[in-house]
PDB file of C-alpha atoms in Angstrom:
ATOM      1  CA  ASP A   2       0.000   0.000   0.000  1.00  0.00           C
ATOM      2  CA  ALA A   3       1.647   3.202  -1.181  1.00  0.00           C
ATOM      3  CA  GLY A   4       1.853   6.059   1.248  1.00  0.00           C
ATOM      4  CA  VAL A   5       1.501   9.715   0.340  1.00  0.00           C
ATOM      5  CA  THR A   6       3.348  10.540  -2.859  1.00  0.00           C
ATOM      6  CA  GLN A   7       4.367  13.947  -4.176  1.00  0.00           C
ATOM      7  CA  SER A   8       5.767  15.177  -7.457  1.00  0.00           C
ATOM      8  CA  PRO A   9       8.102  16.520  -8.494  1.00  0.00           C
ATOM      9  CA  THR A  10      10.757  15.942  -5.820  1.00  0.00           C
ATOM     10  CA  HIS A  11      12.704  19.061  -6.729  1.00  0.00           C
ATOM     11  CA  LEU A  12      11.919  22.142  -8.771  1.00  0.00           C
ATOM     12  CA  ILE A  13      13.773  25.307  -9.737  1.00  0.00           C
ATOM     13  CA  LYS A  14      11.839  28.365 -10.890  1.00  0.00           C
ATOM     14  CA  THR A  15      12.548  32.067 -11.370  1.00  0.00           C
ATOM     15  CA  ARG A  16      10.759  34.987  -9.775  1.00  0.00           C
ATOM     16  CA  GLY A  17       7.382  35.759 -11.311  1.00  0.00           C
ATOM     17  CA  GLN A  18       6.832  32.260 -12.655  1.00  0.00           C
ATOM     18  CA  GLN A  19       4.029  29.914 -11.667  1.00  0.00           C
ATOM     19  CA  VAL A  20       4.360  26.412 -10.253  1.00  0.00           C
ATOM     20  CA  THR A  21       2.076  23.403  -9.729  1.00  0.00           C
ATOM     21  CA  LEU A  22       2.860  20.715  -7.179  1.00  0.00           C
ATOM     22  CA  ARG A  23       1.005  17.408  -7.009  1.00  0.00           C
ATOM     23  CA  CYS A  24       0.010  15.036  -4.221  1.00  0.00           C
ATOM     24  CA  SER A  25      -1.598  11.597  -4.128  1.00  0.00           C
ATOM     25  CA  PRO A  26      -3.009  10.704  -0.729  1.00  0.00           C
ATOM     26  CA  LYS A  27      -2.630   7.426   1.111  1.00  0.00           C
ATOM     27  CA  SER A  28      -5.177   4.826   0.056  1.00  0.00           C
ATOM     28  CA  GLY A  29      -8.466   5.297   1.886  1.00  0.00           C
ATOM     29  CA  HIS A  30      -7.802   8.925   2.801  1.00  0.00           C
ATOM     30  CA  ASP A  31     -10.141  11.673   1.642  1.00  0.00           C
ATOM     31  CA  THR A  32      -8.571  14.801   3.157  1.00  0.00           C
ATOM     32  CA  VAL A  33      -5.421  16.534   1.955  1.00  0.00           C
ATOM     33  CA  SER A  34      -3.541  19.330   3.716  1.00  0.00           C
ATOM     34  CA  TRP A  35      -0.609  21.346   2.394  1.00  0.00           C
ATOM     35  CA  TYR A  36       2.214  22.796   4.482  1.00  0.00           C
ATOM     36  CA  GLN A  37       5.185  25.035   3.691  1.00  0.00           C
ATOM     37  CA  GLN A  38       8.442  24.360   5.537  1.00  0.00           C
ATOM     38  CA  ALA A  39      11.107  27.026   5.180  1.00  0.00           C
ATOM     39  CA  LEU A  40      14.695  26.086   5.922  1.00  0.00           C
ATOM     40  CA  GLY A  41      15.248  25.754   9.675  1.00  0.00           C
ATOM     41  CA  GLN A  42      11.569  26.137  10.494  1.00  0.00           C
ATOM     42  CA  GLY A  43       8.619  23.926  11.282  1.00  0.00           C
ATOM     43  CA  PRO A  44       5.918  23.360   8.667  1.00  0.00           C
ATOM     44  CA  GLN A  45       3.235  26.057   8.303  1.00  0.00           C
ATOM     45  CA  PHE A  46      -0.331  25.187   7.323  1.00  0.00           C
ATOM     46  CA  ILE A  47      -1.390  26.504   3.907  1.00  0.00           C
ATOM     47  CA  PHE A  48      -4.828  24.942   3.383  1.00  0.00           C
ATOM     48  CA  GLN A  49      -6.883  21.764   3.568  1.00  0.00           C
ATOM     49  CA  TYR A  50      -9.130  20.119   0.966  1.00  0.00           C
ATOM     50  CA  TYR A  51     -12.050  17.749   1.447  1.00  0.00           C
ATOM     51  CA  GLU A  52     -14.749  16.809  -1.058  1.00  0.00           C
ATOM     52  CA  GLU A  53     -12.972  18.949  -3.655  1.00  0.00           C
ATOM     53  CA  GLU A  54     -13.407  22.093  -1.604  1.00  0.00           C
ATOM     54  CA  GLU A  55     -11.043  24.210   0.463  1.00  0.00           C
ATOM     55  CA  ARG A  56     -12.196  23.765   4.048  1.00  0.00           C
ATOM     56  CA  GLN A  57      -9.511  25.525   6.068  1.00  0.00           C
ATOM     57  CA  ARG A  58      -6.881  28.086   5.123  1.00  0.00           C
ATOM     58  CA  GLY A  59      -3.787  29.363   6.850  1.00  0.00           C
ATOM     59  CA  ASN A  60      -2.237  32.807   6.654  1.00  0.00           C
ATOM     60  CA  PHE A  61      -1.070  32.646   3.036  1.00  0.00           C
ATOM     61  CA  PRO A  62      -1.812  35.121   0.215  1.00  0.00           C
ATOM     62  CA  ASP A  63      -4.160  34.409  -2.669  1.00  0.00           C
ATOM     63  CA  ARG A  64      -1.147  33.581  -4.848  1.00  0.00           C
ATOM     64  CA  PHE A  65      -1.418  30.179  -3.188  1.00  0.00           C
ATOM     65  CA  SER A  66      -4.338  28.164  -4.511  1.00  0.00           C
ATOM     66  CA  GLY A  67      -5.240  24.533  -4.725  1.00  0.00           C
ATOM     67  CA  HIS A  68      -7.522  21.921  -6.092  1.00  0.00           C
ATOM     68  CA  GLN A  69      -8.714  18.465  -5.142  1.00  0.00           C
ATOM     69  CA  PHE A  70      -9.843  15.944  -7.722  1.00  0.00           C
ATOM     70  CA  PRO A  71     -12.572  13.278  -7.453  1.00  0.00           C
ATOM     71  CA  ASN A  72      -9.901  10.635  -6.778  1.00  0.00           C
ATOM     72  CA  TYR A  73      -8.798  12.737  -3.736  1.00  0.00           C
ATOM     73  CA  SER A  74      -5.464  13.731  -5.256  1.00  0.00           C
ATOM     74  CA  SER A  75      -4.566  17.392  -4.946  1.00  0.00           C
ATOM     75  CA  GLU A  76      -2.580  20.180  -6.540  1.00  0.00           C
ATOM     76  CA  LEU A  77      -0.971  23.256  -5.018  1.00  0.00           C
ATOM     77  CA  ASN A  78      -0.499  26.221  -7.332  1.00  0.00           C
ATOM     78  CA  VAL A  79       1.650  29.235  -6.578  1.00  0.00           C
ATOM     79  CA  ASN A  80       1.534  32.253  -8.878  1.00  0.00           C
ATOM     80  CA  ALA A  81       3.970  35.164  -9.216  1.00  0.00           C
ATOM     81  CA  LEU A  82       6.717  33.341  -7.344  1.00  0.00           C
ATOM     82  CA  LEU A  83       8.854  35.277  -4.884  1.00  0.00           C
ATOM     83  CA  LEU A  84      12.294  34.388  -3.553  1.00  0.00           C
ATOM     84  CA  GLY A  85      10.660  33.815  -0.177  1.00  0.00           C
ATOM     85  CA  ASP A  86       8.529  31.025  -1.609  1.00  0.00           C
ATOM     86  CA  SER A  87      11.624  28.801  -1.662  1.00  0.00           C
ATOM     87  CA  ALA A  88      10.803  25.987   0.755  1.00  0.00           C
ATOM     88  CA  LEU A  89       9.875  22.348   1.175  1.00  0.00           C
ATOM     89  CA  TYR A  90       6.194  21.883   0.373  1.00  0.00           C
ATOM     90  CA  LEU A  91       4.619  19.009   2.252  1.00  0.00           C
ATOM     91  CA  CYS A  92       1.359  17.250   1.561  1.00  0.00           C
ATOM     92  CA  ALA A  93      -0.400  15.331   4.319  1.00  0.00           C
ATOM     93  CA  SER A  94      -3.410  13.071   4.005  1.00  0.00           C
ATOM     94  CA  SER A  95      -5.914  11.765   6.513  1.00  0.00           C
ATOM     95  CA  GLN A  96      -9.450  10.546   6.908  1.00  0.00           C
ATOM     96  CA  LEU A  97     -11.841  13.349   7.767  1.00  0.00           C
ATOM     97  CA  ALA A  98     -11.974  13.975  11.535  1.00  0.00           C
ATOM     98  CA  ALA A  99      -8.920  11.787  12.146  1.00  0.00           C
ATOM     99  CA  GLU A 100      -6.107  13.446  14.080  1.00  0.00           C
ATOM    100  CA  THR A 101      -3.367  11.402  12.470  1.00  0.00           C
ATOM    101  CA  GLN A 102      -2.005  12.836   9.235  1.00  0.00           C
ATOM    102  CA  TYR A 103       0.509  11.065   7.029  1.00  0.00           C
ATOM    103  CA  PHE A 104       3.076  13.228   5.309  1.00  0.00           C
ATOM    104  CA  GLY A 105       4.629  12.787   1.895  1.00  0.00           C
ATOM    105  CA  PRO A 106       8.358  13.318   1.257  1.00  0.00           C
ATOM    106  CA  GLY A 107       7.750  16.855   0.032  1.00  0.00           C
ATOM    107  CA  THR A 108       8.669  18.906  -3.015  1.00  0.00           C
ATOM    108  CA  ARG A 109      11.667  21.170  -2.609  1.00  0.00           C
ATOM    109  CA  LEU A 110      11.102  24.412  -4.512  1.00  0.00           C
ATOM    110  CA  LEU A 111      13.923  26.849  -5.195  1.00  0.00           C
ATOM    111  CA  VAL A 112      13.033  30.272  -6.587  1.00  0.00           C
ATOM    112  CA  LEU A 113      15.913  32.180  -8.157  1.00  0.00           C
TER     113      LEU A 113
ATOM    114  CA  THR B  19      -2.802  33.146  16.869  1.00  0.00           C
ATOM    115  CA  GLN B  20      -1.713  30.023  18.705  1.00  0.00           C
ATOM    116  CA  LEU B  21       2.032  29.548  18.712  1.00  0.00           C
ATOM    117  CA  LEU B  22       4.270  26.739  19.890  1.00  0.00           C
ATOM    118  CA  GLU B  23       7.741  27.529  21.188  1.00  0.00           C
ATOM    119  CA  GLN B  24      10.215  24.700  21.077  1.00  0.00           C
ATOM    120  CA  SER B  25      13.567  24.526  22.857  1.00  0.00           C
ATOM    121  CA  PRO B  26      16.409  24.043  22.447  1.00  0.00           C
ATOM    122  CA  GLN B  27      16.758  24.764  18.737  1.00  0.00           C
ATOM    123  CA  PHE B  28      19.857  22.618  18.441  1.00  0.00           C
ATOM    124  CA  LEU B  29      21.326  19.872  20.594  1.00  0.00           C
ATOM    125  CA  SER B  30      24.594  18.030  20.068  1.00  0.00           C
ATOM    126  CA  ILE B  31      25.353  15.255  22.541  1.00  0.00           C
ATOM    127  CA  GLN B  32      27.428  12.107  22.953  1.00  0.00           C
ATOM    128  CA  GLU B  33      25.991   8.647  22.579  1.00  0.00           C
ATOM    129  CA  GLY B  34      24.569   7.419  25.876  1.00  0.00           C
ATOM    130  CA  GLU B  35      23.583  10.825  27.243  1.00  0.00           C
ATOM    131  CA  ASN B  36      20.028  11.794  28.152  1.00  0.00           C
ATOM    132  CA  LEU B  37      18.200  14.820  26.777  1.00  0.00           C
ATOM    133  CA  THR B  38      14.901  16.672  27.021  1.00  0.00           C
ATOM    134  CA  VAL B  39      13.153  18.807  24.419  1.00  0.00           C
ATOM    135  CA  TYR B  40      10.457  21.249  25.482  1.00  0.00           C
ATOM    136  CA  CYS B  41       7.369  22.539  23.709  1.00  0.00           C
ATOM    137  CA  ASN B  42       5.374  25.421  25.204  1.00  0.00           C
ATOM    138  CA  SER B  43       2.252  27.298  24.200  1.00  0.00           C
ATOM    139  CA  SER B  44       0.190  30.142  25.606  1.00  0.00           C
ATOM    140  CA  SER B  45      -2.965  28.365  24.434  1.00  0.00           C
ATOM    141  CA  VAL B  46      -4.637  25.012  24.868  1.00  0.00           C
ATOM    142  CA  PHE B  47      -4.710  22.557  21.980  1.00  0.00           C
ATOM    143  CA  SER B  48      -7.087  19.615  21.450  1.00  0.00           C
ATOM    144  CA  SER B  49      -4.042  17.361  21.561  1.00  0.00           C
ATOM    145  CA  LEU B  50      -0.330  17.564  20.904  1.00  0.00           C
ATOM    146  CA  GLN B  51       1.798  15.475  18.608  1.00  0.00           C
ATOM    147  CA  TRP B  52       5.529  14.816  18.313  1.00  0.00           C
ATOM    148  CA  TYR B  53       7.131  14.117  14.943  1.00  0.00           C
ATOM    149  CA  ARG B  54      10.589  13.163  13.751  1.00  0.00           C
ATOM    150  CA  GLN B  55      11.814  14.327  10.351  1.00  0.00           C
ATOM    151  CA  GLU B  56      14.811  12.988   8.459  1.00  0.00           C
ATOM    152  CA  PRO B  57      16.542  15.021   5.717  1.00  0.00           C
ATOM    153  CA  GLY B  58      14.658  14.780   2.433  1.00  0.00           C
ATOM    154  CA  GLU B  59      11.598  13.215   4.043  1.00  0.00           C
ATOM    155  CA  GLY B  60       8.331  14.333   5.528  1.00  0.00           C
ATOM    156  CA  PRO B  61       7.633  14.310   9.281  1.00  0.00           C
ATOM    157  CA  VAL B  62       6.714  10.936  10.792  1.00  0.00           C
ATOM    158  CA  LEU B  63       4.349  10.833  13.746  1.00  0.00           C
ATOM    159  CA  LEU B  64       5.870   9.459  16.963  1.00  0.00           C
ATOM    160  CA  VAL B  65       3.046   9.985  19.445  1.00  0.00           C
ATOM    161  CA  THR B  66      -0.162  11.876  20.208  1.00  0.00           C
ATOM    162  CA  VAL B  67      -0.915  13.035  23.750  1.00  0.00           C
ATOM    163  CA  VAL B  68      -4.449  14.057  24.583  1.00  0.00           C
ATOM    164  CA  THR B  69      -5.076  14.185  28.317  1.00  0.00           C
ATOM    165  CA  GLY B  70      -3.473  16.686  30.705  1.00  0.00           C
ATOM    166  CA  GLY B  71      -0.751  14.949  32.721  1.00  0.00           C
ATOM    167  CA  GLU B  72      -0.529  12.078  30.265  1.00  0.00           C
ATOM    168  CA  VAL B  73       2.770  10.207  29.939  1.00  0.00           C
ATOM    169  CA  LYS B  74       3.532   7.928  27.001  1.00  0.00           C
ATOM    170  CA  LYS B  75       6.612   5.816  26.444  1.00  0.00           C
ATOM    171  CA  LEU B  76       8.026   4.624  23.153  1.00  0.00           C
ATOM    172  CA  LYS B  77      11.127   2.507  23.901  1.00  0.00           C
ATOM    173  CA  ARG B  78      13.721   5.050  25.097  1.00  0.00           C
ATOM    174  CA  LEU B  79      11.457   8.037  24.389  1.00  0.00           C
ATOM    175  CA  THR B  80       9.129   9.433  27.071  1.00  0.00           C
ATOM    176  CA  PHE B  81       6.502  12.038  26.194  1.00  0.00           C
ATOM    177  CA  GLN B  82       4.668  14.146  28.773  1.00  0.00           C
ATOM    178  CA  PHE B  83       1.679  16.457  28.353  1.00  0.00           C
ATOM    179  CA  GLY B  84       1.362  19.235  30.914  1.00  0.00           C
ATOM    180  CA  ASP B  85      -1.587  19.266  33.297  1.00  0.00           C
ATOM    181  CA  ALA B  86      -2.960  22.414  31.648  1.00  0.00           C
ATOM    182  CA  ARG B  87      -2.422  20.944  28.138  1.00  0.00           C
ATOM    183  CA  LYS B  88      -0.258  23.898  27.138  1.00  0.00           C
ATOM    184  CA  ASP B  89       3.169  22.308  27.286  1.00  0.00           C
ATOM    185  CA  SER B  90       4.860  19.048  26.516  1.00  0.00           C
ATOM    186  CA  SER B  91       8.270  17.444  26.733  1.00  0.00           C
ATOM    187  CA  LEU B  92      10.176  14.691  24.989  1.00  0.00           C
ATOM    188  CA  HIS B  93      12.847  12.894  26.987  1.00  0.00           C
ATOM    189  CA  ILE B  94      15.300  10.495  25.349  1.00  0.00           C
ATOM    190  CA  THR B  95      17.275   8.118  27.539  1.00  0.00           C
ATOM    191  CA  ALA B  96      20.684   6.858  26.472  1.00  0.00           C
ATOM    192  CA  ALA B  97      20.617   8.582  23.087  1.00  0.00           C
ATOM    193  CA  GLN B  98      21.995   6.701  20.100  1.00  0.00           C
ATOM    194  CA  PRO B  99      23.327   7.986  16.752  1.00  0.00           C
ATOM    195  CA  GLY B 100      20.153   6.643  15.130  1.00  0.00           C
ATOM    196  CA  ASP B 101      18.162   9.206  17.141  1.00  0.00           C
ATOM    197  CA  THR B 102      19.742  12.008  15.108  1.00  0.00           C
ATOM    198  CA  GLY B 103      17.126  14.087  13.301  1.00  0.00           C
ATOM    199  CA  LEU B 104      14.695  16.992  13.536  1.00  0.00           C
ATOM    200  CA  TYR B 105      12.080  16.667  16.273  1.00  0.00           C
ATOM    201  CA  LEU B 106       8.895  18.682  15.866  1.00  0.00           C
ATOM    202  CA  CYS B 107       5.995  19.241  18.224  1.00  0.00           C
ATOM    203  CA  ALA B 108       2.613  20.137  16.762  1.00  0.00           C
ATOM    204  CA  GLY B 109      -0.617  21.279  18.354  1.00  0.00           C
ATOM    205  CA  VAL B 110      -3.811  19.866  16.870  1.00  0.00           C
ATOM    206  CA  GLN B 111      -6.652  22.312  16.324  1.00  0.00           C
ATOM    207  CA  ARG B 112      -9.673  20.047  16.146  1.00  0.00           C
ATOM    208  CA  GLU B 113     -11.989  23.016  15.585  1.00  0.00           C
ATOM    209  CA  TYR B 114     -10.125  23.789  12.357  1.00  0.00           C
ATOM    210  CA  GLY B 115     -10.223  20.344  10.753  1.00  0.00           C
ATOM    211  CA  ASN B 116      -7.334  19.024  12.836  1.00  0.00           C
ATOM    212  CA  LYS B 117      -5.005  21.678  11.454  1.00  0.00           C
ATOM    213  CA  LEU B 118      -1.485  21.272  12.835  1.00  0.00           C
ATOM    214  CA  VAL B 119       0.443  24.183  14.359  1.00  0.00           C
ATOM    215  CA  PHE B 120       4.128  23.260  14.459  1.00  0.00           C
ATOM    216  CA  GLY B 121       6.973  24.471  16.606  1.00  0.00           C
ATOM    217  CA  ALA B 122      10.231  25.471  14.895  1.00  0.00           C
ATOM    218  CA  GLY B 123      11.814  22.125  15.722  1.00  0.00           C
ATOM    219  CA  THR B 124      14.851  20.816  17.574  1.00  0.00           C
ATOM    220  CA  ILE B 125      17.791  19.505  15.579  1.00  0.00           C
ATOM    221  CA  LEU B 126      19.350  16.623  17.507  1.00  0.00           C
ATOM    222  CA  ARG B 127      22.786  15.294  16.696  1.00  0.00           C
ATOM    223  CA  VAL B 128      24.054  12.270  18.602  1.00  0.00           C
ATOM    224  CA  LYS B 129      27.763  11.607  18.179  1.00  0.00           C
ATOM    225  CA  SER B 130      29.249   8.145  18.579  1.00  0.00           C
TER     226      SER B 130
END
């Protein structure tokens, strides 16, 4: 049984560009959350998706948007990239109302 | 805004020594979780503590939840090089879809 998978593993972009990161949840999970982890920091909550809708959102600008598909997989989109967007982006999946979330290996984004 | 303060930020010790990592908050969380993160990987859940005063043991790791459910500690006995990694505490906000609020983490290095 595959765990949470994310793609790509690494990505290099330049300022102003747009990026799309992808996440496939663990089998049987219907809820996907995205976190941003800057170097030397703990992960920060971006948003959570359930039933293809954004249910919760952290303190991130509208440049950060997402989507969940009928098969529960999810995408994170970031527009107008800034240098400060360089970070490890983590996807976590769970069953709705379950406290335990399972994290993927992350996508490391570098903005030059 | 609920924040978690984690200390120390960095710990370098010899194999066989004991250590304690602290996690403090000004607010009460539904529960508190401890994670370990290896380089290039996502955080892996070690334990969830729910009840004030709760103590959980996982081999050489002992986790405590403060009586007021605002603070927690992780104690490692006889540390081994395999314990090296980033340890993160996270408060669970059940009222926000089990959103996780992470501390900044403690980097532990155990030298042989």
